[in-house]
Structure formats: C-alpha cells, structure tokens
PDB file of C-alpha atoms in Angstrom:
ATOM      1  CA  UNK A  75      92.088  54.419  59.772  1.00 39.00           C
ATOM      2  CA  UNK A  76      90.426  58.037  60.901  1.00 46.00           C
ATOM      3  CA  UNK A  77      91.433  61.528  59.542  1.00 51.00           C
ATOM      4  CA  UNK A  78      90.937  63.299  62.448  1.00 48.00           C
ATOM      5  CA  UNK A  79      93.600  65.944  63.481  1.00 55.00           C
ATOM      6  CA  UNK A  80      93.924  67.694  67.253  1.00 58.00           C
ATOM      7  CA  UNK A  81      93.620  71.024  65.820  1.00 76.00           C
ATOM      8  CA  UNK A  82      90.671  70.880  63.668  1.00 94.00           C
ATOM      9  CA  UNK A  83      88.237  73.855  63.893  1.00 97.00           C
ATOM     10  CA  UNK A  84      85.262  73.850  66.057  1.00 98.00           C
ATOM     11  CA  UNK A  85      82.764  76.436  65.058  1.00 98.00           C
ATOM     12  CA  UNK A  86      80.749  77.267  68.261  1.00 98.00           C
ATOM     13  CA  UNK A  87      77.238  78.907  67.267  1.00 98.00           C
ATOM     14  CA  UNK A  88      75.653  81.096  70.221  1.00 96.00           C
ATOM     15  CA  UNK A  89      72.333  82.771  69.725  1.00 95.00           C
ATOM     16  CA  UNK A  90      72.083  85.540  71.834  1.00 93.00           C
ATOM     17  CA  UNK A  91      68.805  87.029  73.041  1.00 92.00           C
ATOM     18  CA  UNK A  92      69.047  89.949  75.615  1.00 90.00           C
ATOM     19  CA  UNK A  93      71.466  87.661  77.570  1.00 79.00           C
ATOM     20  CA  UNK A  94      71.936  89.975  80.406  1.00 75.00           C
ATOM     21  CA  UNK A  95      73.945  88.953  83.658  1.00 76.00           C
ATOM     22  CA  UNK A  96      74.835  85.289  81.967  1.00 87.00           C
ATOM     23  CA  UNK A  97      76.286  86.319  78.760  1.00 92.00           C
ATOM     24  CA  UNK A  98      79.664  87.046  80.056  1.00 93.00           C
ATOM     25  CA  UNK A  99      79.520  83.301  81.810  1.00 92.00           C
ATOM     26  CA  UNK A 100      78.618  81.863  79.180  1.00 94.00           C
ATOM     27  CA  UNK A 101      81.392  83.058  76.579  1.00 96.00           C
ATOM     28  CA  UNK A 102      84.036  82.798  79.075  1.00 96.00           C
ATOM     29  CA  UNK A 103      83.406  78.935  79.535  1.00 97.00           C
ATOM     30  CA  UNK A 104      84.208  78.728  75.511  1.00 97.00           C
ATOM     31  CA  UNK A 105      87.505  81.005  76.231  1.00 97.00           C
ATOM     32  CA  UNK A 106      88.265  78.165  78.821  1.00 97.00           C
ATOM     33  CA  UNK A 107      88.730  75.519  76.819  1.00 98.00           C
ATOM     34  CA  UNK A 108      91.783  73.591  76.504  1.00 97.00           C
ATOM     35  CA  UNK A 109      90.794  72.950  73.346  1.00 97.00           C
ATOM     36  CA  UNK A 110      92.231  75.714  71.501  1.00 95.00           C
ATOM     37  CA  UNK A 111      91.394  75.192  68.296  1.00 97.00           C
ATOM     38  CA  UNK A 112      88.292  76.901  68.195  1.00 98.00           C
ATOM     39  CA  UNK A 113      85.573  80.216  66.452  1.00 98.00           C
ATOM     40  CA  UNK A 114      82.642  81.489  68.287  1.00 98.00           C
ATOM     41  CA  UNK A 115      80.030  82.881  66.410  1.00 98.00           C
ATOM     42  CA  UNK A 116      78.055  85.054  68.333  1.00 97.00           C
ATOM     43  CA  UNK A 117      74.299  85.824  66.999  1.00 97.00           C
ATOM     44  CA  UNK A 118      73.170  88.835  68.859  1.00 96.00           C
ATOM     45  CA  UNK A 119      69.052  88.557  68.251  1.00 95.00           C
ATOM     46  CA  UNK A 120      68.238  92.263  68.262  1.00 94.00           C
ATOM     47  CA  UNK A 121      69.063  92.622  72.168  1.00 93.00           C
ATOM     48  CA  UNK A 122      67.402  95.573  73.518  1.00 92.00           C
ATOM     49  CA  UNK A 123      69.503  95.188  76.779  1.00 91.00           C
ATOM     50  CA  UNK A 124      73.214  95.697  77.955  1.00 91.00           C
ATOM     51  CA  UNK A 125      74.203  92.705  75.590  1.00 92.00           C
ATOM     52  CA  UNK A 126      75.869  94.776  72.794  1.00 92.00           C
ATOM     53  CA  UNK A 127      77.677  96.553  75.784  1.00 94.00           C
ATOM     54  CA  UNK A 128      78.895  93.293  77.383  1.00 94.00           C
ATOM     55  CA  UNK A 129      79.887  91.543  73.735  1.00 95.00           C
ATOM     56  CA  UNK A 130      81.792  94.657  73.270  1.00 95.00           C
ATOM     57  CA  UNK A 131      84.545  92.923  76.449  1.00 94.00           C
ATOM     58  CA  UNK A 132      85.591  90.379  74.110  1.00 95.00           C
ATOM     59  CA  UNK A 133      86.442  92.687  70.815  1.00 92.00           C
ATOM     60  CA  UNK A 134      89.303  91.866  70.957  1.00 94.00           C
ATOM     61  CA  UNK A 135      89.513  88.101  70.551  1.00 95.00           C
ATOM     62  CA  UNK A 136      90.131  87.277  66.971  1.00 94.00           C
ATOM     63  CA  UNK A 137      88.258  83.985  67.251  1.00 96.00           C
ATOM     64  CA  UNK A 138      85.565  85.554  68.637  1.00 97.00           C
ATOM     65  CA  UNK A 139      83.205  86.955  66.647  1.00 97.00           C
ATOM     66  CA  UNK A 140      79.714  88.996  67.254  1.00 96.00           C
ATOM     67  CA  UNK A 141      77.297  89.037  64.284  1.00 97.00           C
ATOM     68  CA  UNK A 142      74.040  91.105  64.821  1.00 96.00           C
ATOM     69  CA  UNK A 143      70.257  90.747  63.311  1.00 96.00           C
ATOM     70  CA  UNK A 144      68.808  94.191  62.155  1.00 94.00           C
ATOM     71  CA  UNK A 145      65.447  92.407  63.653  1.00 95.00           C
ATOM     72  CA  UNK A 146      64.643  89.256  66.060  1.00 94.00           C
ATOM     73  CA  UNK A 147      64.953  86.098  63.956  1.00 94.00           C
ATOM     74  CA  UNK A 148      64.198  84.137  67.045  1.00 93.00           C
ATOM     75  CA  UNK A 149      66.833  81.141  67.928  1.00 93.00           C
ATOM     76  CA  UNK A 150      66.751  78.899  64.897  1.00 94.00           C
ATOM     77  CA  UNK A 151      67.062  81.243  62.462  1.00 95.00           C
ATOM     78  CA  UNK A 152      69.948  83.019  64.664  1.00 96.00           C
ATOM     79  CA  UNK A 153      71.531  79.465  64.999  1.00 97.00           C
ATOM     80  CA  UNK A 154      71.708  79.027  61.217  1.00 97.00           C
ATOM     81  CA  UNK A 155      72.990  82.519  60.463  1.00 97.00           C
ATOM     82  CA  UNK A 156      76.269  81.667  62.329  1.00 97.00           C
ATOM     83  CA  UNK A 157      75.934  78.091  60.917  1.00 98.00           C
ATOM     84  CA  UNK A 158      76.010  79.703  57.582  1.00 97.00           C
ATOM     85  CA  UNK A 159      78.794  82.001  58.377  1.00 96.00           C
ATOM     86  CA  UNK A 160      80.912  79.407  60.083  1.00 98.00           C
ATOM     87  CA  UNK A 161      83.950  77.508  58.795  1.00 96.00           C
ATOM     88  CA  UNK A 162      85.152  74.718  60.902  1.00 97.00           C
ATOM     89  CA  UNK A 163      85.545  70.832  60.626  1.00 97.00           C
ATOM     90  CA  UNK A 164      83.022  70.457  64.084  1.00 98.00           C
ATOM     91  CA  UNK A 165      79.919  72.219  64.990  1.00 98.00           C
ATOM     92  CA  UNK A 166      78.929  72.743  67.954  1.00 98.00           C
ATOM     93  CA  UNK A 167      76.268  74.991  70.141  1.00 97.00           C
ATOM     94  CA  UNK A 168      75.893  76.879  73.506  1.00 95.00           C
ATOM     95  CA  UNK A 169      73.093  79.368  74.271  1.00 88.00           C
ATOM     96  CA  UNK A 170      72.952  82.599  76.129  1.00 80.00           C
ATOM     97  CA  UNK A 171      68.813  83.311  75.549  1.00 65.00           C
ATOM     98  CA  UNK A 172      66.726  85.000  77.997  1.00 52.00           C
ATOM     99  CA  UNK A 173      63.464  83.378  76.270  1.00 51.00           C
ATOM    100  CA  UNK A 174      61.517  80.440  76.842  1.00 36.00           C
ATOM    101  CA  UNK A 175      63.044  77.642  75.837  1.00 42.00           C
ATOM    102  CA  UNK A 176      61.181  75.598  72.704  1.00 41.00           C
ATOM    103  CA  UNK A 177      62.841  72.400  73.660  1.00 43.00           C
ATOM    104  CA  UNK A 178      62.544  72.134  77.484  1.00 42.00           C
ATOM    105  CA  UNK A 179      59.772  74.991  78.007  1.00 41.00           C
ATOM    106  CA  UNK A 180      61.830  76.464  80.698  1.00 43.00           C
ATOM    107  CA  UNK A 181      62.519  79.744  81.268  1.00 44.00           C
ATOM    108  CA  UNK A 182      66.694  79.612  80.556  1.00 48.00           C
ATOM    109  CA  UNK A 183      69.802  82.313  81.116  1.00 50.00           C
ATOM    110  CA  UNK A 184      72.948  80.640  79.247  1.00 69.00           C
ATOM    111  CA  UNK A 185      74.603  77.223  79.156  1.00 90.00           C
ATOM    112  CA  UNK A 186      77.829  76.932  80.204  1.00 95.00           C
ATOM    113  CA  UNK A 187      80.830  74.648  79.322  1.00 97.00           C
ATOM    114  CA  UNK A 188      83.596  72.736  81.644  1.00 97.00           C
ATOM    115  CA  UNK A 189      86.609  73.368  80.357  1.00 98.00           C
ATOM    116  CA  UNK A 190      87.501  70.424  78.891  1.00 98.00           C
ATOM    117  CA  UNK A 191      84.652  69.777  77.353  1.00 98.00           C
ATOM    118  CA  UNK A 192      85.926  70.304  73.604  1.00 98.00           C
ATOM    119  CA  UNK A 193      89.027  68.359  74.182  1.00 97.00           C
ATOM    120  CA  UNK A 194      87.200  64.793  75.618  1.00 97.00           C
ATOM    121  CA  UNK A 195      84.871  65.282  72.756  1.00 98.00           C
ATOM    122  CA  UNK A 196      87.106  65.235  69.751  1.00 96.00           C
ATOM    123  CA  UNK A 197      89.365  62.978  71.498  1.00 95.00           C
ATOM    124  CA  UNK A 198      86.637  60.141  72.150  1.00 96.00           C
ATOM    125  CA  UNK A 199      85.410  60.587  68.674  1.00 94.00           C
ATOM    126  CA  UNK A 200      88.555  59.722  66.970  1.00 89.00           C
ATOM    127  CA  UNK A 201      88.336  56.521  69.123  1.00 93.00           C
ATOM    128  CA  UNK A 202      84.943  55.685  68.446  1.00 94.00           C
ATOM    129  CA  UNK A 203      85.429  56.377  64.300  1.00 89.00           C
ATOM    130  CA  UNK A 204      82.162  58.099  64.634  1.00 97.00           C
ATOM    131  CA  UNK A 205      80.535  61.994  63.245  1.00 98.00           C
ATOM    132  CA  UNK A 206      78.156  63.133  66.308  1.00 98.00           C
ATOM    133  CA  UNK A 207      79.305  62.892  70.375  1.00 98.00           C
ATOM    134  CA  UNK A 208      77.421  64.337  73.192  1.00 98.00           C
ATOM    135  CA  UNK A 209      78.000  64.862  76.868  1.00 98.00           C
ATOM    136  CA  UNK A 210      76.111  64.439  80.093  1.00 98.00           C
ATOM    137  CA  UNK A 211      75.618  67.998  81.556  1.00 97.00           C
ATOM    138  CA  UNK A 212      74.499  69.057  85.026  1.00 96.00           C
ATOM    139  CA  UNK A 213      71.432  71.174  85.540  1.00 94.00           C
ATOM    140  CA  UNK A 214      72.196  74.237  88.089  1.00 92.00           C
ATOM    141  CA  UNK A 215      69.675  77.651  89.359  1.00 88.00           C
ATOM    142  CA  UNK A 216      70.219  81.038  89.045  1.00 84.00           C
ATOM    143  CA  UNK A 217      73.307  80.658  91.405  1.00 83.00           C
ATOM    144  CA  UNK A 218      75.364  78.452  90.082  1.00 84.00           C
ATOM    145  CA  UNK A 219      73.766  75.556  92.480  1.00 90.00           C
ATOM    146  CA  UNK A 220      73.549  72.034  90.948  1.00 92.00           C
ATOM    147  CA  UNK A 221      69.741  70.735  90.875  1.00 92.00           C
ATOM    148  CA  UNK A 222      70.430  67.581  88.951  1.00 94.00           C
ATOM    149  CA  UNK A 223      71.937  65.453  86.204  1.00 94.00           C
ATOM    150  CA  UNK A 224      71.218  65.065  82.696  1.00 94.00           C
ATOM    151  CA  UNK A 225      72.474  61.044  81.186  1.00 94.00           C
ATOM    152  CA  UNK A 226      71.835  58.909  78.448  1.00 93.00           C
ATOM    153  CA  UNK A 227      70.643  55.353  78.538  1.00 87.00           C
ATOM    154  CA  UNK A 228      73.369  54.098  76.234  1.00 93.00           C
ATOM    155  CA  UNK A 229      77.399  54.627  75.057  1.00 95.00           C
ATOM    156  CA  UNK A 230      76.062  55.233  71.489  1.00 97.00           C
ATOM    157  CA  UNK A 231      72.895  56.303  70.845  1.00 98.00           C
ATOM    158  CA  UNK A 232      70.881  55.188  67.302  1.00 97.00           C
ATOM    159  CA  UNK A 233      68.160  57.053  65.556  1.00 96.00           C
ATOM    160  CA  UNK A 234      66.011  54.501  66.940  1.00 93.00           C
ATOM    161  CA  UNK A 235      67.202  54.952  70.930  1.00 93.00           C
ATOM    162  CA  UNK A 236      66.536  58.980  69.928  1.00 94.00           C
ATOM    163  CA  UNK A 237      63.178  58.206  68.916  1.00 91.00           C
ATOM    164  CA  UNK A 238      62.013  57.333  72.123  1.00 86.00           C
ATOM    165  CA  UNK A 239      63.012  60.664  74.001  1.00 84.00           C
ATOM    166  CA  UNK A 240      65.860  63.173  73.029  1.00 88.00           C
ATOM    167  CA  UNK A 241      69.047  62.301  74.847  1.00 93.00           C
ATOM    168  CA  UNK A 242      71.098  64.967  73.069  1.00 96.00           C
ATOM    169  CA  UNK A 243      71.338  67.682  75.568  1.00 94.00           C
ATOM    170  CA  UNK A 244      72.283  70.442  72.088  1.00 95.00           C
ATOM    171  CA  UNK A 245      74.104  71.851  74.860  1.00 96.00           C
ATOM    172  CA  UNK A 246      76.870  69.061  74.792  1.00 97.00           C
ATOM    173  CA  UNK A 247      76.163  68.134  71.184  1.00 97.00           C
ATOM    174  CA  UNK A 248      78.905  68.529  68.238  1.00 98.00           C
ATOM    175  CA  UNK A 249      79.287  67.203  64.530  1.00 98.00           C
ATOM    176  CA  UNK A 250      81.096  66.532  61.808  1.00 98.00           C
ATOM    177  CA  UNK A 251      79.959  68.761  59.188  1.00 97.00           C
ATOM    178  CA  UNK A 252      82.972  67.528  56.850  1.00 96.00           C
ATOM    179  CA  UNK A 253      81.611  63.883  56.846  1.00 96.00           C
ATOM    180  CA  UNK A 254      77.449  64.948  57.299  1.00 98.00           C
ATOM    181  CA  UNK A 255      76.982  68.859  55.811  1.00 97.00           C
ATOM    182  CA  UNK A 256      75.626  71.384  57.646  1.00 98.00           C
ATOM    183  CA  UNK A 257      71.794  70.735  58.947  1.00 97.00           C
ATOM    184  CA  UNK A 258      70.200  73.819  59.731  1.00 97.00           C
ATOM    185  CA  UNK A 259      67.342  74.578  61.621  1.00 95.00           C
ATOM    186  CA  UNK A 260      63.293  74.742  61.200  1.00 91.00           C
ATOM    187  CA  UNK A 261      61.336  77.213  62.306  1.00 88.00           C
ATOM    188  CA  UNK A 262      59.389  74.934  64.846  1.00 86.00           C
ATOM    189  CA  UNK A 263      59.216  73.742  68.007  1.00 81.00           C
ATOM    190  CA  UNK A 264      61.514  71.290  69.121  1.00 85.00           C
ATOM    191  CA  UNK A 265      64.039  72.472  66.395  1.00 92.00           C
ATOM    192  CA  UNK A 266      67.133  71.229  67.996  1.00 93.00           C
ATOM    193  CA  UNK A 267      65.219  67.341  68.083  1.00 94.00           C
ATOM    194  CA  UNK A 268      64.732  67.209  64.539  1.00 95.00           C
ATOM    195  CA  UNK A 269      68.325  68.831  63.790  1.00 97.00           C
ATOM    196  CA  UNK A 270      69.959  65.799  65.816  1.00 97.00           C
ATOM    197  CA  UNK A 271      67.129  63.406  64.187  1.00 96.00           C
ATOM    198  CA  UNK A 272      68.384  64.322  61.020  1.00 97.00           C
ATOM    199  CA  UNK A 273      72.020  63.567  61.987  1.00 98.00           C
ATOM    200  CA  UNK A 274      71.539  60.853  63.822  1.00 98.00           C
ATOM    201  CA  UNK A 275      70.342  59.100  60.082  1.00 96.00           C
ATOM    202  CA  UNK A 276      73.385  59.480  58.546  1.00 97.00           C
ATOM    203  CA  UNK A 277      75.493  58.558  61.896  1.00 98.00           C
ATOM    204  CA  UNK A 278      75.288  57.220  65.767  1.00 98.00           C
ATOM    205  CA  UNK A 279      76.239  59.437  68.524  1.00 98.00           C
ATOM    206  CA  UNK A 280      78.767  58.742  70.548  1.00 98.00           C
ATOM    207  CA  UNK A 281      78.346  59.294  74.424  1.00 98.00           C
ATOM    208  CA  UNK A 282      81.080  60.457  76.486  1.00 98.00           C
ATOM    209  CA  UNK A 283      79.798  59.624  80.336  1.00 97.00           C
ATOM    210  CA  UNK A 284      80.584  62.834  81.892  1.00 97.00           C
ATOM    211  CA  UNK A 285      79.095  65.928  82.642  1.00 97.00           C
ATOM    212  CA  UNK A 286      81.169  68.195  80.509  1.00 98.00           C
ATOM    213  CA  UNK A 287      78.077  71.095  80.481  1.00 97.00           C
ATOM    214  CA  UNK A 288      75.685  73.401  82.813  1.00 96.00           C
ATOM    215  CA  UNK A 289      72.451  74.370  81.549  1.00 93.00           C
ATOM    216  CA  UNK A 290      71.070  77.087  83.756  1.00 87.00           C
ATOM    217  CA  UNK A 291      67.412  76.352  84.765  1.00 82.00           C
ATOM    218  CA  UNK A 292      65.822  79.938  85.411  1.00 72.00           C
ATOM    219  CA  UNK A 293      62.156  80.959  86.256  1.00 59.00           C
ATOM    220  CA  UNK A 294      60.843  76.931  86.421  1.00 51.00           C
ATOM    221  CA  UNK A 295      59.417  74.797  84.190  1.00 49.00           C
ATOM    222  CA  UNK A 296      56.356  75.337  82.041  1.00 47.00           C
ATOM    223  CA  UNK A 297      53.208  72.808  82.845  1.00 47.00           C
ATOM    224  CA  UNK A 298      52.309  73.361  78.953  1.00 60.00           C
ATOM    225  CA  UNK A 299      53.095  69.599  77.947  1.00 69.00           C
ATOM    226  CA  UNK A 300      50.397  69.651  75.589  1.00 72.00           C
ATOM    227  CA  UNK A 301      52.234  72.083  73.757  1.00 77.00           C
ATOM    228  CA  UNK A 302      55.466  70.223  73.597  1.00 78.00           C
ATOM    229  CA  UNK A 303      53.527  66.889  72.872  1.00 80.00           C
ATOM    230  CA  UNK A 304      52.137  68.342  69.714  1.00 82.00           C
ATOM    231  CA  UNK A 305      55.799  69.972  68.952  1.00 78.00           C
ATOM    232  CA  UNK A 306      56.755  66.393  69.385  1.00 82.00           C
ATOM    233  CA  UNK A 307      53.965  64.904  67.249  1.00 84.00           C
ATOM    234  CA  UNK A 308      54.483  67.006  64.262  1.00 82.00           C
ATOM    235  CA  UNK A 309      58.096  65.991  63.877  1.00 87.00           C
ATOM    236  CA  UNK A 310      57.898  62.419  64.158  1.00 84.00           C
ATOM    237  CA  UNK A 311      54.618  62.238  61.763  1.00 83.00           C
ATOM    238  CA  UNK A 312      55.395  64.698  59.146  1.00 85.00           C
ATOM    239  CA  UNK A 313      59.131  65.037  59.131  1.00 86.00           C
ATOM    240  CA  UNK A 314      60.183  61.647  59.924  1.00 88.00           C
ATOM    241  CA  UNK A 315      57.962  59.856  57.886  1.00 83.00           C
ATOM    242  CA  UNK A 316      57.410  57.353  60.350  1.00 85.00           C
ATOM    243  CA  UNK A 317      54.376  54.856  59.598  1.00 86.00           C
ATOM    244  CA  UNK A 318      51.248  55.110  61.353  1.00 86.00           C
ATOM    245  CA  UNK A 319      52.117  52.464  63.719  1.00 85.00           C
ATOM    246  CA  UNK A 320      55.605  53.244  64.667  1.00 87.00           C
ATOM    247  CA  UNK A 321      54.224  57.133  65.004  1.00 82.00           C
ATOM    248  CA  UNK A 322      51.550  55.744  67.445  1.00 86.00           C
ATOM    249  CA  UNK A 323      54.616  53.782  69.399  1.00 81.00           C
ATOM    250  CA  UNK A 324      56.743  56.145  69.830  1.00 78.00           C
ATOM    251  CA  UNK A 325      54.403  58.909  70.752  1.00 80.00           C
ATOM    252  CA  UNK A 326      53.375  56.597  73.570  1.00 84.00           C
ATOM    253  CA  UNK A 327      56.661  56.108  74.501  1.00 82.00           C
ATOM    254  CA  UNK A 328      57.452  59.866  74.846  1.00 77.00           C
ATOM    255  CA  UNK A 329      54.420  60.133  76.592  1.00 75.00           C
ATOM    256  CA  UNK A 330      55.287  57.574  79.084  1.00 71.00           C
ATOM    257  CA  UNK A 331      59.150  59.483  79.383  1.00 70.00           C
ATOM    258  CA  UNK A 332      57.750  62.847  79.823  1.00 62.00           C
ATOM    259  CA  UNK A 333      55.541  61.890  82.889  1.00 50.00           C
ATOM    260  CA  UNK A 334      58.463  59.603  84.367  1.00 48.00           C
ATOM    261  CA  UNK A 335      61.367  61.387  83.723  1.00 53.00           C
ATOM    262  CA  UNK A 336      61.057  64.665  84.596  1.00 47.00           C
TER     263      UNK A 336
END
C-alpha cells in the first residue's frame, strides 16, 4: 500500500540566468499545470538584463516565489539555494539560463512544460510504488519549431541502464525527497548526471512514455566532446567508485552513445 496523496507539494526549482525573451515562457508553462498543487522557486543568478523586470509580472502569485543572488553562483549552486529553501513532498526542475549548458554543451533559452506534465507524473508514480519518474521531452529552436525527440530505452530505468548514457532529461525529472532527502548539487560538470546517479542508488526511475517537456535548443551544439568526456570521466571514476574495469566499460560505452546518438 502507497502514501501518496493528489495534492502533495511539488517544489519546482528554476535557476535563472539573464533569461531574457524565454523567461516569461518558461514560468507560464509551470502556471499551466493542472496539477495545482505546486511552489516555484525562482533563483534569479545576478541577471544583468530585463529579468528582474519580467519576474516582477508574476508578484503576485503566492506560490510563486523569486529569490535573488547578491553575485552569480552559477546553476548548481542557484539550484540548491531554492532546493534549500523549498518545502514540498516532490522536487522537481525547469531552467530559464541564457548560458552554456554543462550537461548538453548547447547554447539553451528555457525549458518548457506541457501542461499536464505534473499530473501524469505523480499519477504514474503512485502506480509504479516508485521515488524518481521522468518524461520524454521534445527538442524545439528558437521558434517554438520541433527538431526532435528525446526517449529512454526502458519503462524503468536502473543505476546500471543510467550508467551507460543519461536518460534523465532533468528537464522532466522529479523525486521524492520524503522517501530519498534532498541531493544537492556539485560544482562540476555534468552536475545534474551525478544528482540523478545518486538517486537512482537508492531508487529506479520510472518512465512515463510521453513527451511531457520542451527544451529549447539555441545557438547549436558545442563540438567540445572532449570536454564533456572528461566531465563524464571524473564522475564515474571518482564519485561513483566504480572499479577500474567497470570505469573502463562504461566510458566506452558512453563513448560509443555520444558518437551514435547524437
């Protein structure tokens, strides 16, 4: 028997880096939910454009709330100050950063969220019994123009299937922080990997096949794969404590998904 309730609180974590012409996408999709039962933490990263200006439209949401660095933190340290501040059953995260992303190096606006996103989420996971669900999410340009599709190989994905390549788009992903804790964020690239790593020790993730998210792809894709490969390397040698062998596997296996899955 499962404890979940309809109404439990999602706290939704957005870092927020000069988010520009996005921003106000990007929060509205959250306002859209038919999931109602929801917070918004909103980390404004020391914008130094009209971002202050365009938070200021949604003053006067109660469940929305703005929360400003003094100085840029940069996005994992912005992610865990609303973590920290946030005080709901479910986490969950949607970005509106005009920097280069660490994950994907791609330049990126905002992500955006169908409406019912929230609501087949928490809905499947009281099914499934399990603490962590993602989503399939579409990838669209500048203009709102779908490019392509983001999906999993599996229903329920293990630490093991994550070890191969990262399936959680952190776009779509939510947890149970009642059942896991709170994991925050390290200061490195390819934060959001080892975040869902750690999670995905203490619990699968369940998969709900649909795209329930838009992640805005704008200004292309970086060609620094080295960079992302040693991002890559670091975590599963030093912070997974893999052995030698398995960190040789699965290094060639990412290797192998980077060239053929792109």
């Amino acid at each position: 028997m499962n404890n979940f309730i309809p109404n439990d609180l999602v706290s939704i974590i957005m870092p927020c880096y000069n988010g520009g012409g996005y921003l106000d996408a990007a929060v509205r999709s959250v306002i859209k939910q038919t999931y109602v039962s929801w917070e918004l933490l909103i980390v404004d990263d020391a914008s130094t454009d009209d971002t202050p200006r365009i938070l200021e439209r949604f003053s006067d949401y109660k469940n929305v709330r703005v929360i400003r660095n003094e100085k840029n933190l940069g996005v994992s340290m912005s992610r865990n100050r609303g973590l920290q501040e946030s005080t709901g059953r479910y986490i969950a995260f949607l970005d509106s950063d005009d920097t280069w992303s660490t994950d994907k190096l791609e330049k990126t606006s905002d992500d955006l969220w169908h409406p019912e996103k929230l609501a087949k989420q928490i809905s499947q996971l009281q099914k499934s019994n399990l603490s962590i669900s993602c989503t399939y999410y579409d990838i669209i340009n500048e203009n709102g123009i779908k490019l392509g599709n983001k999906r999993t190989n599996t229903q329920r994905i293990t630490f093991k299937d994550n070890l191969r390549f990262n399936q959680i788009g952190n776009l779509t992903g939510l947890y149970d922080c009642e059942k896991l804790g709170k994991v925050f964020q390290s200061n490195i690239g390819h934060e959001d990997y080892l975040m869902w790593m750690t999670l995905l020790r203490l619990s699968d993730c369940d998969v709900v096949s649909e795209s329930l998210a838009s992640y805005r792809l704008c200004g292309g894709v970086s060609s620094n794969k080295f960079k992302a490969a040693l991002w890559h390397s670091k975590i599963l040698f030093s912070y997974l404590d893999l052995s030698f062998h398995k960190y040789l596997f699965f290094m060639a296996t990412y290797a192998f998904n980077g060239v053929f899955r792109r």
